[in-house]
Coordinates of C-alpha atoms and ligand atoms in Angstrom, one line a residue:
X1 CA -47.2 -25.8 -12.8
X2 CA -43.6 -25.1 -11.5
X3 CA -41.5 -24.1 -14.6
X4 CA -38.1 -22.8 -14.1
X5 CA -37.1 -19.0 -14.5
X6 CA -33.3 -19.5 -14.0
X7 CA -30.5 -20.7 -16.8
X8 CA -27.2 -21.5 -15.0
X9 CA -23.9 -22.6 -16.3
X10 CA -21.8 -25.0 -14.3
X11 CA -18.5 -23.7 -13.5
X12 CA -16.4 -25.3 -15.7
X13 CA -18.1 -24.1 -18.4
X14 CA -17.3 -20.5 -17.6
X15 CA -15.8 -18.8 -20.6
X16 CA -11.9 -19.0 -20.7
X17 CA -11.3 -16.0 -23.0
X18 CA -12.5 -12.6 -23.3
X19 CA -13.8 -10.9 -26.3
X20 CA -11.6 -8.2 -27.9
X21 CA -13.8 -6.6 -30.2
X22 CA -11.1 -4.3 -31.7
X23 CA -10.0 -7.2 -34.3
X24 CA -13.7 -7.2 -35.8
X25 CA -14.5 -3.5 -36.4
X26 CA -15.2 -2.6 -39.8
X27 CA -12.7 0.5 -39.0
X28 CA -10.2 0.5 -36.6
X29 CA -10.4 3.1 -33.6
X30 CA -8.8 6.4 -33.9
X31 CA -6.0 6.0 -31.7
X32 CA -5.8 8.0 -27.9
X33 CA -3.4 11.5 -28.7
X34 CA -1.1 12.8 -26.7
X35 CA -1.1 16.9 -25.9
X36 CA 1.1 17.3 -28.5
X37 CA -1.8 15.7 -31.2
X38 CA 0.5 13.0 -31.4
X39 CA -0.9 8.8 -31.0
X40 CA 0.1 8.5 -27.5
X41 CA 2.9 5.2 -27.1
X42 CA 2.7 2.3 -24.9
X43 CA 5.6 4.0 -23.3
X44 CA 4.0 6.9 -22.6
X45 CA 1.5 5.0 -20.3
X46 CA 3.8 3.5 -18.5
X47 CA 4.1 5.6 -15.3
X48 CA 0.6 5.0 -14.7
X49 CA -0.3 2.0 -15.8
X50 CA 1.4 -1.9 -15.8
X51 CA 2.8 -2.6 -18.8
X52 CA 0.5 -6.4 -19.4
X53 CA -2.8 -4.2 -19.5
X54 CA -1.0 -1.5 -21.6
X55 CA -1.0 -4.5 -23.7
X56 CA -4.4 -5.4 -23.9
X57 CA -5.6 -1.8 -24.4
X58 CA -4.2 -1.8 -27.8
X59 CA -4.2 -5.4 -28.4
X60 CA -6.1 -6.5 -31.6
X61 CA -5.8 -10.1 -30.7
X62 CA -9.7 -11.5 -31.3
X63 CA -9.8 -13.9 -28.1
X64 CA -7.6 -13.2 -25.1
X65 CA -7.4 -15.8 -22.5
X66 CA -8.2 -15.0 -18.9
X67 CA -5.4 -16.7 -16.2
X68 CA -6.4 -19.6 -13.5
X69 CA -6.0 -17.7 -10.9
X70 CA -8.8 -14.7 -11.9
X71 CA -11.2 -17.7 -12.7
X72 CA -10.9 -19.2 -9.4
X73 CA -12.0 -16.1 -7.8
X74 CA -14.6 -15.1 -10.5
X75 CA -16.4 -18.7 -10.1
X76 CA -16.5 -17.8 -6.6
X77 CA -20.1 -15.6 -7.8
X78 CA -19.5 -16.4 -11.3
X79 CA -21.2 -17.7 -13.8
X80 CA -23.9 -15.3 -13.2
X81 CA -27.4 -16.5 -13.2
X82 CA -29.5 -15.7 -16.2
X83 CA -33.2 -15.2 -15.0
X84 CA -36.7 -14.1 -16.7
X85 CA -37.9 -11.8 -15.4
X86 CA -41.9 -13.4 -15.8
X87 CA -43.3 -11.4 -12.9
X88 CA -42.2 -8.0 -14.8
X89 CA -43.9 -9.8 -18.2
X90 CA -47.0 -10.2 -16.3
X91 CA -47.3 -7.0 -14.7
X92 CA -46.4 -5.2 -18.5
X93 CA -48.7 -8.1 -20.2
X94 CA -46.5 -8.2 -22.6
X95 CA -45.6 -11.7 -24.9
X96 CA -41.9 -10.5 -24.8
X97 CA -39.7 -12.4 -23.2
X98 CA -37.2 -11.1 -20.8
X99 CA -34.2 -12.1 -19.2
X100 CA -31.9 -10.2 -17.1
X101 CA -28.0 -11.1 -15.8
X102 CA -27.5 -10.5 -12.9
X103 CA -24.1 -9.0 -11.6
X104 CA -25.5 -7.9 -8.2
X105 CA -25.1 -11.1 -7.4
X106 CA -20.7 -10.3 -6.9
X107 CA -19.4 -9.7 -3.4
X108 CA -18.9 -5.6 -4.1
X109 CA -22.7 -5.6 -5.7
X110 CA -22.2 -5.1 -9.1
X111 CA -20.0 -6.0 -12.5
X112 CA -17.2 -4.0 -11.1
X113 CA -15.5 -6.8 -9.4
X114 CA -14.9 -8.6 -12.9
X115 CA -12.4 -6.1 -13.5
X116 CA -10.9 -5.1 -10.0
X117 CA -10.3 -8.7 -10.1
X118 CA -8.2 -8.7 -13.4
X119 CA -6.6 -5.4 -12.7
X120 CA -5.2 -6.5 -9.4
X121 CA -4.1 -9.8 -11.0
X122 CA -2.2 -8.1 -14.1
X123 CA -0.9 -5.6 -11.5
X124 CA 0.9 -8.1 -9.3
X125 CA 1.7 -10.0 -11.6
X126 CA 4.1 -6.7 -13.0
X127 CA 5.4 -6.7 -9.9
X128 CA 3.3 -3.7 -8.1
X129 CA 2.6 -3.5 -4.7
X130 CA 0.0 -0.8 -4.5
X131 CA -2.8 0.7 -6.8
X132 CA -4.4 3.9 -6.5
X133 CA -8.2 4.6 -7.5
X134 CA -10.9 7.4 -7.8
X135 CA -14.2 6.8 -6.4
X136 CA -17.8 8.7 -7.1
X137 CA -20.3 7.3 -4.8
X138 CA -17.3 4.3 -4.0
X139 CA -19.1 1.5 -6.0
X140 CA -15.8 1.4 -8.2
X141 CA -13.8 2.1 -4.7
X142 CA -15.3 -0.8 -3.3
X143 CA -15.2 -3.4 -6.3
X144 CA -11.4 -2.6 -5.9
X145 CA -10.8 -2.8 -2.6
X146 CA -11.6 -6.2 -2.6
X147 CA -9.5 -7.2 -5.6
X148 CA -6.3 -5.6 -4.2
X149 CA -6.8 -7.6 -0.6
X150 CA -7.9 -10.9 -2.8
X151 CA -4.4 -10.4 -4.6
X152 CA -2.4 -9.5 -2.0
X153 CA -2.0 -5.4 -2.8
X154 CA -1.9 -2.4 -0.6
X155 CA -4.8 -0.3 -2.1
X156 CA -5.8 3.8 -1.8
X157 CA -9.0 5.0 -3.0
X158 CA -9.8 9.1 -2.8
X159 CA -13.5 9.7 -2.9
X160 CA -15.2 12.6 -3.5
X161 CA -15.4 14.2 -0.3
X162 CA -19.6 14.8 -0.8
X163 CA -20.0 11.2 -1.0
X164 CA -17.5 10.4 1.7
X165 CA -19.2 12.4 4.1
X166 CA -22.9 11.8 2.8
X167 CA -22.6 8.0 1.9
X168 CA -20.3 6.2 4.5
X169 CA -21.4 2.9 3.8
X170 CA -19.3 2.1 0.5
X171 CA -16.3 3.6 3.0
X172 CA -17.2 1.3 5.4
X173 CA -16.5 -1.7 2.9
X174 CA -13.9 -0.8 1.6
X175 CA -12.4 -0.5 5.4
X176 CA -13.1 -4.1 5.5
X177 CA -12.0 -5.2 2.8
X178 CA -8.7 -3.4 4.1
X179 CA -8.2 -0.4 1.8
X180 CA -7.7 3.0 2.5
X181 CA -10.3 5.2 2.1
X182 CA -9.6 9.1 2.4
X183 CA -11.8 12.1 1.1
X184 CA -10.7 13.4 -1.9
X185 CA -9.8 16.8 -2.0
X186 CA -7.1 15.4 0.5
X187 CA -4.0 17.2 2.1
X188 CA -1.7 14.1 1.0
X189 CA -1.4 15.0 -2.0
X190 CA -0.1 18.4 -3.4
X191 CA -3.2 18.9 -5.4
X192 CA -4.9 18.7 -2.9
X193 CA -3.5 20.6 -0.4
X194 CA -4.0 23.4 -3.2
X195 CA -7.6 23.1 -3.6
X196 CA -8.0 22.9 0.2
X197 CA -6.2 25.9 0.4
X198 CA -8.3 28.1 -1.7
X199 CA -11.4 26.3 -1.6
X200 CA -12.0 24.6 2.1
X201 CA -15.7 23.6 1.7
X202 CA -15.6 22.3 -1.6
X203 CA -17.4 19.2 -2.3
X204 CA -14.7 17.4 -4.4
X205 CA -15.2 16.3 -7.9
X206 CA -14.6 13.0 -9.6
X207 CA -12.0 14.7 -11.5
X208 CA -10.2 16.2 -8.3
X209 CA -9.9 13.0 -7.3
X210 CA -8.6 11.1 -10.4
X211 CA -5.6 14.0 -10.3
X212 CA -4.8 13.0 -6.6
X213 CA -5.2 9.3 -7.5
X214 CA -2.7 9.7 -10.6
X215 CA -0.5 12.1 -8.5
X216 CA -0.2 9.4 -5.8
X217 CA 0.6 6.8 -8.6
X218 CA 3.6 9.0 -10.5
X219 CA 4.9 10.0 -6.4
X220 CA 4.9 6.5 -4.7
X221 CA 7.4 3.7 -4.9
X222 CA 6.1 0.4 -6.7
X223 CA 2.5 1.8 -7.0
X224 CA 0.0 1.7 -10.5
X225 CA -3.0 3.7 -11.2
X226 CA -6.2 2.0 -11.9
X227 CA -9.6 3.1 -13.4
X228 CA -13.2 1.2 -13.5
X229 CA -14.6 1.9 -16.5
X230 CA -14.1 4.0 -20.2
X231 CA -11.2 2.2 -21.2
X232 CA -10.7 -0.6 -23.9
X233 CA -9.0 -4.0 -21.0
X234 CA -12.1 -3.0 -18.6
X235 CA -14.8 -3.7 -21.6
X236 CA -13.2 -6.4 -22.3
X237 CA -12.9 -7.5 -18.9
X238 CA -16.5 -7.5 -18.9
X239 CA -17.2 -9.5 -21.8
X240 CA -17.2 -12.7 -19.9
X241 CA -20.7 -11.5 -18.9
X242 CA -21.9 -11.6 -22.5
X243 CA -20.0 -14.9 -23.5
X244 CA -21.8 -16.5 -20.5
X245 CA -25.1 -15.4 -21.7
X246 CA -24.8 -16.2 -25.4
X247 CA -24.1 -19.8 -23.8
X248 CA -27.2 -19.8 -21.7
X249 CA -29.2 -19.0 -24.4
X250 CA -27.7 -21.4 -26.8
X251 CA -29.3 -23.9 -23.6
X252 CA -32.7 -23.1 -24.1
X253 CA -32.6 -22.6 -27.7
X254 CA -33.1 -19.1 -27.8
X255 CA -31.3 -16.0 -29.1
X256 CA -31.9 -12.3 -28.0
X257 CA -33.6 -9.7 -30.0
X258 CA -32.3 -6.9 -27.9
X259 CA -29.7 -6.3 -25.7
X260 CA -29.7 -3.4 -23.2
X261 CA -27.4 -2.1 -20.9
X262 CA -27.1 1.4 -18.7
X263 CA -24.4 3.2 -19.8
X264 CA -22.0 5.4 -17.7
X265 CA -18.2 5.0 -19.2
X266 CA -19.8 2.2 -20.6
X267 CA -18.8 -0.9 -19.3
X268 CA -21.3 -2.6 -18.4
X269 CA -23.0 -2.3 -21.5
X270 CA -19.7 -3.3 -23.3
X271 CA -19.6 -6.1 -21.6
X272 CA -23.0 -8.0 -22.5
X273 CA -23.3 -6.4 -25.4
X274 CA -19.7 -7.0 -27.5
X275 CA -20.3 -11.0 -27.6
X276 CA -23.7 -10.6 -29.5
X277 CA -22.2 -7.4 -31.7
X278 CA -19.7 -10.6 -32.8
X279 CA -22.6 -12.2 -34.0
X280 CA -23.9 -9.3 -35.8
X281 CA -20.7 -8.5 -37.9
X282 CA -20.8 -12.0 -39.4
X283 CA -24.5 -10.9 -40.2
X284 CA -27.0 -12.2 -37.3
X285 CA -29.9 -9.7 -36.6
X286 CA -29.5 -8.3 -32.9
X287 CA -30.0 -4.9 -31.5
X288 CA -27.8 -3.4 -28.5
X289 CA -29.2 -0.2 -26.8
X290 CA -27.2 1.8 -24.4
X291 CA -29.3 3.7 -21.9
X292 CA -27.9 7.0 -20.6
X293 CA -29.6 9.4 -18.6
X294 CA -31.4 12.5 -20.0
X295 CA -29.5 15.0 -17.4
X296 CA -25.9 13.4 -19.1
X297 CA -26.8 12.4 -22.6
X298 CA -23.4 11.5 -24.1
X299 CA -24.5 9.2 -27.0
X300 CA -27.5 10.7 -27.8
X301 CA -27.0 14.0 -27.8
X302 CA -23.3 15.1 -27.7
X303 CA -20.6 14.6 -30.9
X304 CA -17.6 12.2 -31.4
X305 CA -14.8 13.9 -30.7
X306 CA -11.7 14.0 -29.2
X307 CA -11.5 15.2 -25.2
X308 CA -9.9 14.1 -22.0
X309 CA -10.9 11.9 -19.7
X310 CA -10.7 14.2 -16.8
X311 CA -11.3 17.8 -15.9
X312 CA -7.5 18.5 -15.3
X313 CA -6.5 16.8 -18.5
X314 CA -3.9 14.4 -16.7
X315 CA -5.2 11.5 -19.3
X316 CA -4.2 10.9 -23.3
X317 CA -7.0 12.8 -25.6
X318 CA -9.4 9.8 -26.2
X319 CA -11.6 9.8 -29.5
X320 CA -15.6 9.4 -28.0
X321 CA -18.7 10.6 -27.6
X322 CA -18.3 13.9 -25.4
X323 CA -20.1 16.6 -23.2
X324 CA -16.6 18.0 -22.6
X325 CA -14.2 17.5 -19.7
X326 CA -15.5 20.8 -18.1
X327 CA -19.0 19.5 -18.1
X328 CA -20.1 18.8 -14.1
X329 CA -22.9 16.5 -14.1
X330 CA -26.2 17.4 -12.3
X331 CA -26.7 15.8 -9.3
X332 CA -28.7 12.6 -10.5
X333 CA -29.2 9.7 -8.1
X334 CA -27.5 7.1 -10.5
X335 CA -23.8 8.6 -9.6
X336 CA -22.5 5.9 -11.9
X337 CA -23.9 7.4 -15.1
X338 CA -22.5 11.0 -14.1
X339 CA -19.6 11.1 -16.9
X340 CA -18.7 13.6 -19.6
X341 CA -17.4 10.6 -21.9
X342 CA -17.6 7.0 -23.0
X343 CA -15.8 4.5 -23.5
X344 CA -14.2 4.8 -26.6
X345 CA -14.9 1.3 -27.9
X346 CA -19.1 1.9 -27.5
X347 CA -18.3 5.0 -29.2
X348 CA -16.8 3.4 -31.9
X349 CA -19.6 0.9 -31.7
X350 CA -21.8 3.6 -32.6
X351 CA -20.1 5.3 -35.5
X352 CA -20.1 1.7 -37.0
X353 CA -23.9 1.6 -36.6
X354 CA -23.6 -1.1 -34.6
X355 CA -25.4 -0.2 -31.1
X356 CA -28.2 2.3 -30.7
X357 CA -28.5 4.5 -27.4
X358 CA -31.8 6.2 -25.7
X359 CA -32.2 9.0 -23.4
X360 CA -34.4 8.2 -19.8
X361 CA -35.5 10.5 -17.6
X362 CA -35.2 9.9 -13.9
X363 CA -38.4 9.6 -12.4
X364 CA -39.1 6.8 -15.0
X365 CA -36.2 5.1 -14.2
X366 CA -37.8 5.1 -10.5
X367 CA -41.2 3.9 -11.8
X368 CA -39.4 1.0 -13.8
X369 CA -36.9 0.0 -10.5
X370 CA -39.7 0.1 -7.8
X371 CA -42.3 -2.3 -10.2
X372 CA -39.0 -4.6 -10.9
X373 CA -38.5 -4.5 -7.2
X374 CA -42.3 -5.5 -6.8
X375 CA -42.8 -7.8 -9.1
X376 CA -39.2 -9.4 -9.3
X377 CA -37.5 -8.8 -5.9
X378 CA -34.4 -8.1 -6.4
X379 CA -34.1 -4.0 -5.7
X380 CA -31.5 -2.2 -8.5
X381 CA -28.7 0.4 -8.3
X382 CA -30.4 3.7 -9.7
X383 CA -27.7 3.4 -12.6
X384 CA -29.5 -0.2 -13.2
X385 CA -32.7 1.1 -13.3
X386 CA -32.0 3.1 -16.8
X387 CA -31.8 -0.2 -18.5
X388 CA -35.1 -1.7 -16.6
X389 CA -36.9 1.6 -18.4
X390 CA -35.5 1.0 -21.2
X391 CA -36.4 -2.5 -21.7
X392 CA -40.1 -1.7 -20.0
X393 CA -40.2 0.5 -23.2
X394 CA -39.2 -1.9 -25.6
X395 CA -41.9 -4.4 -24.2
X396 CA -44.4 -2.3 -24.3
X397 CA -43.9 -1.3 -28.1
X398 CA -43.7 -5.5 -28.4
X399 CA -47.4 -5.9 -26.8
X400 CA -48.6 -2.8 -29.4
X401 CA -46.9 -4.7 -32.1
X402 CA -48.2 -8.7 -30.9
X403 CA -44.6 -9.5 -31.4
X404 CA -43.0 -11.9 -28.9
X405 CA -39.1 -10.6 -28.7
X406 CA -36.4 -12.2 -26.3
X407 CA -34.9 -8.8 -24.5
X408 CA -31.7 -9.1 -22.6
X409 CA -31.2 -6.6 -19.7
X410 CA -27.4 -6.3 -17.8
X411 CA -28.6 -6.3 -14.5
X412 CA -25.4 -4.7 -13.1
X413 CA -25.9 -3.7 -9.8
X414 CA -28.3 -4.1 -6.4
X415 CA -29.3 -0.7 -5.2
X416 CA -28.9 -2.3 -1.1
X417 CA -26.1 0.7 -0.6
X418 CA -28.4 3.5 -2.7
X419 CA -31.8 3.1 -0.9
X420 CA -31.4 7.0 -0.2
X421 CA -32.3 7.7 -3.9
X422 CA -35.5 6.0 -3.5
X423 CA -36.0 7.2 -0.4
X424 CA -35.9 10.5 -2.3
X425 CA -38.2 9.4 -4.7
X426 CA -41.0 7.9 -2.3
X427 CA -40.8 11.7 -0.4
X428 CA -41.1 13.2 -3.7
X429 CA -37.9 15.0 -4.0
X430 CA -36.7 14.0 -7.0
X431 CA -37.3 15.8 -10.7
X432 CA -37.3 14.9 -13.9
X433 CA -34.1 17.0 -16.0
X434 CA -32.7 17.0 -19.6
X435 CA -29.7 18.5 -20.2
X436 CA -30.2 22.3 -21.6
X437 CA -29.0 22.5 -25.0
X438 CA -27.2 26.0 -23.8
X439 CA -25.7 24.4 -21.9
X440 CA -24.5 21.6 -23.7
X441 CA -22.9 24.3 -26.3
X442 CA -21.0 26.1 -23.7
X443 CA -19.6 22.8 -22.5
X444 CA -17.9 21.7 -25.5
X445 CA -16.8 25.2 -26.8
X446 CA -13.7 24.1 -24.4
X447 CA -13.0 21.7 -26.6
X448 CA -12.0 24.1 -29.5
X449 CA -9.1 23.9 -30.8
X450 CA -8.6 20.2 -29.8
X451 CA -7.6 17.6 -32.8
X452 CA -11.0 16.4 -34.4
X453 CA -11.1 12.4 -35.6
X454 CA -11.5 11.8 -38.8
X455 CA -14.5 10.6 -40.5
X456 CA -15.0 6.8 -41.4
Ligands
PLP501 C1 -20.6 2.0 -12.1 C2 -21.9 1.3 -12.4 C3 -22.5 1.5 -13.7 C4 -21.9 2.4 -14.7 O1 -20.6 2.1 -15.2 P1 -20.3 1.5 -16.6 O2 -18.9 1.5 -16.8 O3 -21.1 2.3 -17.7 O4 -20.9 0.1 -16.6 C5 -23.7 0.9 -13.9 N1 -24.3 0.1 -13.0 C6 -23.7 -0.1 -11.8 C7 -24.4 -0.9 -10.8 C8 -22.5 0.5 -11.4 O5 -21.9 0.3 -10.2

């Protein structure tokens, strides 16, 4: 008997206001510092960023509404499907019940594109003509591209030169969608022209090119910064994935047990898991796991503290979970979970014992993406894949235990542009790695002498 696997909203009942989660913490979040250990001002920000989403990074208002405008282009994708995944249930013969969102369903792939959307709204709307961005392996680069040319902005995107060279089909969309994409270090910008100088065959970093992106920004007439994850108006950007699935559960009558997301600045996970941490405040039972990778274990392993977003310390101090901004991540397949921080808002989320997180190793983040593949379709972004794992875990324990739990997976990403990673993993090149303690240590001795936040 046919039954159907997929819940879907109709358009107009896509959510019309995002979910601040700063006006329900217990304890509010220890403010971003300036060099001087001083709270950093809206002022301050300025030069880098519009003043309407300086706004909402502090904002404490509960329910924020999202314009028209972004709505008609989000409901071009949007609302997102929510599926169950029965074919991974039959293959794990588990009574769990599992449902994914899926967010590869967005023109750029992933959940990116809710934000790029919103930040090249707010951006135009301030009167900018041009934004500037950093890029890893250009899924961010991409997601941006498009929102600047759907808004009607000029748009610049340095990616690290590695994945420029090694991964030119991100560049290639990101041509299309009419941005300019150069290799970051690059001689535009002075930085740049620096490192060149002294280093010619260097690979580039992600924080090499955030300095070139921000020193573009500070240099060029009518021109903003912008950044696709860590900070607080991208998580909540990404809440509307969350408040869409809380509604399509409330259709079939059912509520999830856990909610798991992959975690790299923490977005993503922010995004479907705030809505249901609502819920939880005001005393509902739910638990939200963040899955990080082993190699870049930020939640799990690492302490709260305050560090820099980058490696040049351009940005504010920013109280969160922290390798250190010295910390180079190893070179793991899921490029998107290769960050020293997180999002200071999942951070808080954790000192309020509010979210859990969990460690995966890479080749079981593999295993789990080819059998979802297999037994589902749809193929995942490596970062993606750390949730799958995750969730493969949690319904095993529920077949051990005979319990039949509702799990909720952010499917944020299709893997169509990272098939070289599994091609890695089919030739057997890829290896398990947690990050050295040692070297964990050494990392954050550079963050001596730093302010420290201050307990609950
Ligand atoms: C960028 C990315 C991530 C990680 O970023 P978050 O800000 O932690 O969400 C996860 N999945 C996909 C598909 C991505 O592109």
């Amino acid at each position: 008997m046919f039954e159907p696997v997929k819940v879907v909203l109709e358009d107009h009942e896509i959510p019309r206001e995002w979910y601040n989660i700063q006006a329900d913490f217990p304890h509010s979040v220890p403010p971003p510092l300036g060099k001087d250990g001083k709270p950093v001002g809206p002022g301050d920000l300025a030069p880098v960023f519009p003043m309407n989403l300086i706004e909402q990074e502090v904002s404490t208002q509960r329910w924020i509404p999202i314009p028209e405008e972004i709505l008609a282009i989000l409901t071009k994708w949007r609302p997102s499907p929510l599926i169950r995944a029965v074919g991974l249930e039959k293959a794990l013969k588990t009574p769990a019940k599992i449902f994914y969102k899926n967010e590869g369903v967005s023109p750029a792939g992933s959940h990116k594109t809710n934000t790029a959307i919103a930040q090249a709204y707010y951006n135009r709307e301030f009167g900018i003509k041009r934004l500037t961005s950093e890029t890893g392996a250009g899924q961010w680069g991409s997601a941006i591209a498009l929102g600047c040319k759907l808004m009607g902005l000029e748009c610049k995107v340095y990616m690290v030169r590695i994945s420029f060279e090694q991964k030119p089909f991100r560049k290639i969309m990101m041509q299309t969608w009419g941005a300019e994409c150069v290799p970051s270090p690059n001689p535009s910008t002075q930085i740049g022209r620096k490192i060149l100088a002294e280093q010619p065959d260097t690979p580039g970093s992600l924080g090499i090119a955030i300095s070139e992106a921000i020193e573009d920004c500070v240099t060029s007439k009518d021109t903003r910064y912008c950044l696709g994850s860590v900070l607080n108006h991208v998580c909540l950007h990404q809440t509307i994935i969350g408040l869409e699935a809380r509604k399509q559960f409330q259709k079939i009558n059912l509520y999830p047990d856990i909610v798991i997301g992959c975690a790299g600045g923490g977005s993503n996970f922010a995004g479907i898991s705030f809505p249901f941490l609502l819920d939880k405040i005001n005393g509902r039972e739910v638990r939200a796991i963040a899955a990080e990778p082993a190699a870049c274990p930020r939640m799990t392993r690492a302490p709260y503290l305050y560090d820099s977003g980058d490696v040049a310390m351009m940005t504010p101090l920013l109280a969160m979970h922290t390798i250190g901004h010295t910390f180079i991540p190893p070179p793991i397949h899921a490029g998107g979970l290769r960050y020293h921080g997180m999002a200071p808002l999942v951070s808080h989320a954790m000192r309020e014992g509010l979210i859990e997180a969990r460690a995966m190793m890479q080749l079981d983040c593999y295993k789990a993406a080819v059998l979802w593949a297999r037994t589902e379709g749809f193929i995942p972004a490596p970062e993606t894949a750390h949730a799958i794992a995750c969730a493969i875990e949690e319904a095993n324990t529920a077949r051990e235990e005979g319990k039949e739990k509702v799990i909720l997976i952010n499917w944020s990403g299709h893997g169509l542009m990272d098939l070289s990673g599994y091609q890695a993993y089919f030739d057997g090149k890829l290896v398990n790695y947690s990050l050295p303690e040692e070297e964990l240590q050494r990392s954050l001795a550079a963050l001596k002498g730093l302010p420290v936040p201050p307990a609950l």
